[in-house]
Short mmCIF file of C-alpha atoms and ligand atoms in Angstrom, two decimals:
data_model
loop_
_atom_site.label_atom_id
_atom_site.label_comp_id
_atom_site.label_asym_id
_atom_site.label_seq_id
_atom_site.Cartn_x
_atom_site.Cartn_y
_atom_site.Cartn_z
CA MET A 179 -36.40 17.24 -97.37
CA ALA A 180 -33.93 15.62 -99.77
CA TYR A 181 -34.98 13.82 -102.93
CA LYS A 182 -33.38 11.19 -105.12
CA LEU A 183 -34.23 9.53 -108.43
CA GLY A 184 -36.74 6.69 -108.31
CA ASP A 185 -37.97 4.19 -110.91
CA VAL A 186 -38.28 4.83 -114.61
CA ILE A 187 -41.88 5.67 -115.55
CA LEU A 188 -41.24 6.16 -119.28
CA SER A 189 -38.17 4.79 -121.02
CA ARG A 190 -36.42 6.62 -123.86
CA GLU A 191 -37.70 3.98 -126.32
CA THR A 192 -41.30 4.38 -125.19
CA ILE A 193 -41.02 8.18 -125.41
CA ALA A 194 -39.46 8.06 -128.89
CA ARG A 195 -42.18 5.72 -130.18
CA ARG A 196 -44.97 7.92 -128.86
CA VAL A 197 -43.38 11.17 -130.10
CA LYS A 198 -43.25 9.67 -133.61
CA GLU A 199 -46.93 8.68 -133.41
CA MET A 200 -47.88 12.16 -132.22
CA ALA A 201 -45.98 13.78 -135.10
CA GLU A 202 -47.75 11.49 -137.56
CA GLN A 203 -51.12 12.45 -136.10
CA ILE A 204 -50.31 16.17 -136.23
CA ALA A 205 -49.13 15.85 -139.85
CA LYS A 206 -52.29 13.94 -140.77
CA ASP A 207 -54.56 16.53 -139.12
CA ASN A 208 -52.88 19.53 -140.65
CA GLY A 209 -51.91 18.60 -144.20
CA THR A 210 -48.93 19.94 -146.10
CA GLU A 211 -50.63 23.15 -147.26
CA ASN A 212 -51.06 24.39 -143.70
CA ASN A 213 -48.03 26.11 -142.29
CA LEU A 214 -47.61 25.25 -138.66
CA THR A 215 -45.89 27.16 -135.92
CA PHE A 216 -44.81 25.07 -132.97
CA VAL A 217 -44.54 27.22 -129.85
CA GLY A 218 -42.40 25.53 -127.24
CA ILE A 219 -42.67 26.55 -123.61
CA LEU A 220 -39.18 26.83 -122.21
CA THR A 221 -37.37 25.23 -120.66
CA GLY A 222 -38.90 21.81 -120.19
CA ALA A 223 -40.74 21.44 -123.52
CA ALA A 224 -37.65 22.28 -125.61
CA PHE A 225 -36.52 18.66 -125.38
CA PHE A 226 -39.88 17.24 -126.47
CA LEU A 227 -40.40 19.89 -129.17
CA THR A 228 -37.09 19.31 -130.90
CA ASP A 229 -37.76 15.56 -131.09
CA LEU A 230 -41.36 16.14 -132.22
CA VAL A 231 -40.62 18.54 -135.09
CA ARG A 232 -37.84 16.30 -136.41
CA GLU A 233 -40.49 13.60 -136.89
CA MET A 234 -42.62 15.92 -139.06
CA PRO A 235 -42.59 15.23 -142.83
CA GLU A 236 -39.97 17.17 -144.82
CA ASN A 237 -42.57 18.67 -147.17
CA MET A 238 -44.48 20.37 -144.33
CA ASP A 239 -43.97 24.05 -143.67
CA VAL A 240 -42.91 23.89 -140.03
CA LYS A 241 -41.78 26.83 -137.93
CA VAL A 242 -40.51 26.85 -134.37
CA ASP A 243 -40.68 29.60 -131.78
CA PHE A 244 -40.26 29.63 -128.01
CA MET A 245 -41.71 31.37 -125.02
CA SER A 246 -40.54 31.28 -121.47
CA VAL A 247 -43.08 31.34 -118.68
CA ALA A 248 -42.90 30.20 -115.09
CA SER A 249 -45.49 29.04 -112.63
CA TYR A 250 -43.28 27.04 -110.31
CA GLY A 251 -40.69 27.96 -107.71
CA ASP A 252 -38.18 25.40 -106.54
CA GLY A 253 -40.81 23.15 -104.99
CA THR A 254 -43.22 20.64 -106.46
CA GLU A 255 -46.47 22.64 -106.07
CA SER A 256 -47.80 25.18 -108.58
CA SER A 257 -47.74 28.73 -107.30
CA GLY A 258 -50.56 29.59 -109.69
CA VAL A 259 -48.60 32.68 -110.71
CA VAL A 260 -47.55 32.78 -114.35
CA ARG A 261 -44.86 35.20 -115.52
CA ILE A 262 -43.55 35.73 -119.03
CA PHE A 263 -39.77 35.93 -119.13
CA HIS A 264 -39.29 35.71 -122.89
CA ASP A 265 -41.88 36.30 -125.60
CA LEU A 266 -42.19 34.88 -129.15
CA LYS A 267 -39.91 36.27 -131.86
CA SER A 268 -42.60 36.28 -134.56
CA SER A 269 -46.25 37.29 -134.76
CA ILE A 270 -48.73 34.40 -134.69
CA GLU A 271 -51.57 36.40 -136.27
CA GLY A 272 -53.27 34.24 -138.92
CA LYS A 273 -50.97 31.28 -138.19
CA ASN A 274 -51.83 27.73 -137.22
CA VAL A 275 -50.23 27.42 -133.83
CA ILE A 276 -49.50 24.34 -131.76
CA VAL A 277 -48.42 25.09 -128.22
CA VAL A 278 -46.01 22.42 -127.01
CA GLU A 279 -45.73 21.84 -123.27
CA ASP A 280 -43.91 19.16 -121.32
CA ILE A 281 -46.59 18.52 -118.72
CA VAL A 282 -50.03 19.78 -117.80
CA ASP A 283 -50.82 19.50 -114.14
CA SER A 284 -53.26 21.97 -112.55
CA GLY A 285 -53.69 23.50 -116.02
CA LEU A 286 -53.12 27.00 -114.65
CA THR A 287 -50.01 27.72 -116.73
CA LEU A 288 -51.53 26.55 -120.00
CA SER A 289 -54.91 28.17 -119.57
CA HIS A 290 -53.30 31.51 -118.79
CA LEU A 291 -50.96 31.17 -121.73
CA LEU A 292 -53.69 30.11 -124.16
CA GLY A 293 -55.79 33.14 -123.26
CA LEU A 294 -52.84 35.34 -123.95
CA LEU A 295 -52.00 33.70 -127.30
CA GLN A 296 -55.66 33.67 -128.41
CA ASN A 297 -55.68 37.47 -128.07
CA ARG A 298 -53.03 37.60 -130.80
CA ASN A 299 -55.52 36.19 -133.34
CA PRO A 300 -53.92 32.98 -134.62
CA ALA A 301 -55.87 31.12 -137.35
CA SER A 302 -55.96 28.14 -134.99
CA LEU A 303 -54.53 27.32 -131.59
CA LYS A 304 -53.94 23.74 -130.49
CA VAL A 305 -52.22 22.17 -127.52
CA CYS A 306 -49.74 19.31 -127.55
CA VAL A 307 -48.44 17.97 -124.24
CA LEU A 308 -46.13 15.06 -123.57
CA LEU A 309 -47.51 14.29 -120.11
CA ASP A 310 -50.91 14.85 -118.56
CA LYS A 311 -51.54 14.62 -114.81
CA TYR A 312 -55.28 14.82 -115.38
CA GLU A 313 -56.18 14.04 -111.74
CA ARG A 314 -54.67 17.33 -110.66
CA ARG A 315 -56.58 19.64 -112.99
CA LYS A 316 -57.86 22.83 -111.33
CA THR A 317 -59.00 24.53 -114.51
CA GLU A 318 -60.22 23.03 -117.78
CA VAL A 319 -57.74 23.04 -120.67
CA LYS A 320 -58.38 21.55 -124.10
CA VAL A 321 -55.48 19.20 -124.85
CA ASP A 322 -55.48 18.27 -128.56
CA TYR A 323 -52.48 15.92 -128.48
CA CYS A 324 -51.36 14.07 -125.37
CA GLY A 325 -48.39 11.72 -125.13
CA PHE A 326 -49.10 9.93 -121.85
CA ARG A 327 -51.50 10.25 -118.96
CA ILE A 328 -49.53 9.80 -115.76
CA PRO A 329 -50.43 9.47 -112.07
CA ASP A 330 -50.12 12.27 -109.57
CA LYS A 331 -46.43 11.81 -108.73
CA PHE A 332 -43.53 14.15 -109.40
CA VAL A 333 -41.41 13.16 -112.40
CA VAL A 334 -38.14 14.39 -113.91
CA GLY A 335 -36.05 13.86 -117.03
CA TYR A 336 -36.48 14.49 -120.77
CA GLY A 337 -36.64 18.22 -120.04
CA LEU A 338 -38.46 18.06 -116.72
CA ASP A 339 -36.51 19.28 -113.71
CA TYR A 340 -36.61 19.37 -109.97
CA ALA A 341 -35.11 22.67 -108.79
CA GLY A 342 -33.11 22.90 -112.03
CA LYS A 343 -31.79 19.33 -111.77
CA TRP A 344 -32.28 16.16 -113.83
CA ARG A 345 -33.55 17.74 -117.06
CA HIS A 346 -30.87 15.94 -119.01
CA LEU A 347 -32.03 12.39 -118.23
CA LYS A 348 -33.02 10.39 -121.30
CA ASP A 349 -35.75 8.48 -119.46
CA ILE A 350 -38.53 9.99 -117.36
CA LYS A 351 -38.24 8.94 -113.72
CA TYR A 352 -40.04 9.40 -110.44
CA VAL A 353 -38.48 11.48 -107.71
CA VAL A 354 -38.62 9.93 -104.24
CA GLU A 355 -37.74 11.07 -100.72
CA GLU A 356 -34.26 10.13 -99.59
P1 5GP B 403 -49.67 23.58 -114.12
O1 5GP B 403 -49.84 25.06 -114.24
O2 5GP B 403 -50.42 22.78 -115.15
O3 5GP B 403 -49.98 23.13 -112.71
O4 5GP B 403 -48.13 23.29 -114.21
C1 5GP B 403 -47.45 23.02 -115.36
C2 5GP B 403 -45.99 23.10 -115.04
O5 5GP B 403 -45.74 22.49 -113.77
C3 5GP B 403 -45.13 22.33 -115.99
O6 5GP B 403 -44.71 23.11 -117.08
C4 5GP B 403 -43.96 21.91 -115.12
O7 5GP B 403 -43.00 22.94 -115.10
C5 5GP B 403 -44.54 21.80 -113.73
N1 5GP B 403 -44.81 20.42 -113.30
C6 5GP B 403 -46.00 19.87 -113.00
N2 5GP B 403 -45.87 18.58 -112.64
C7 5GP B 403 -44.55 18.30 -112.73
C8 5GP B 403 -43.78 17.10 -112.51
O8 5GP B 403 -44.24 16.00 -112.16
N3 5GP B 403 -42.44 17.22 -112.72
C9 5GP B 403 -41.85 18.39 -113.10
N4 5GP B 403 -40.54 18.37 -113.25
N5 5GP B 403 -42.55 19.51 -113.32
C10 5GP B 403 -43.88 19.47 -113.14
#
């Protein structure tokens, strides 16, 4: 089956506004004395994370690290299998960690990942997602910061891909059958 781009679900302006609000909330909750490590889940969340951290106040001690995991093949359904391709560069022991993910769907990827990171004894572990497809949840995940709740339809853009395509779009769009 072939797919093409559909309507815009979230415009670049709407995304930018919400990302700023989320950064303000995170800054408010964490204070300047708390050093924060933002852990981005590659590849999708890299786009969101880089915008998010640039909205954090200059006087905050902000660090950035990345991890690469995969739970999806080239299709649109979760395989439920999570593999680590690339681990963090630095230890998170005793750190205040915010895991940044592009989208939470079944929750399988995040819950697996959170279990793994919790075992490394961070001082705190929070979750920040841009998009939440809450209707699709198969396992409970505590989402501390959520950008937008969206319906159960496949979306691309702003880091989100379909079979490696369309990550570079500035707006988030639906994908529809050709
Ligand atoms: P979960 O384990 O929560 O089911 O899956 C999370 C991962 O599924 C995300 O990191 C993302 O890679 C992928 N995913 C889920 N829904 C969508 C979607 O609508 N569009 C895209 N591009 N990826 C999605």
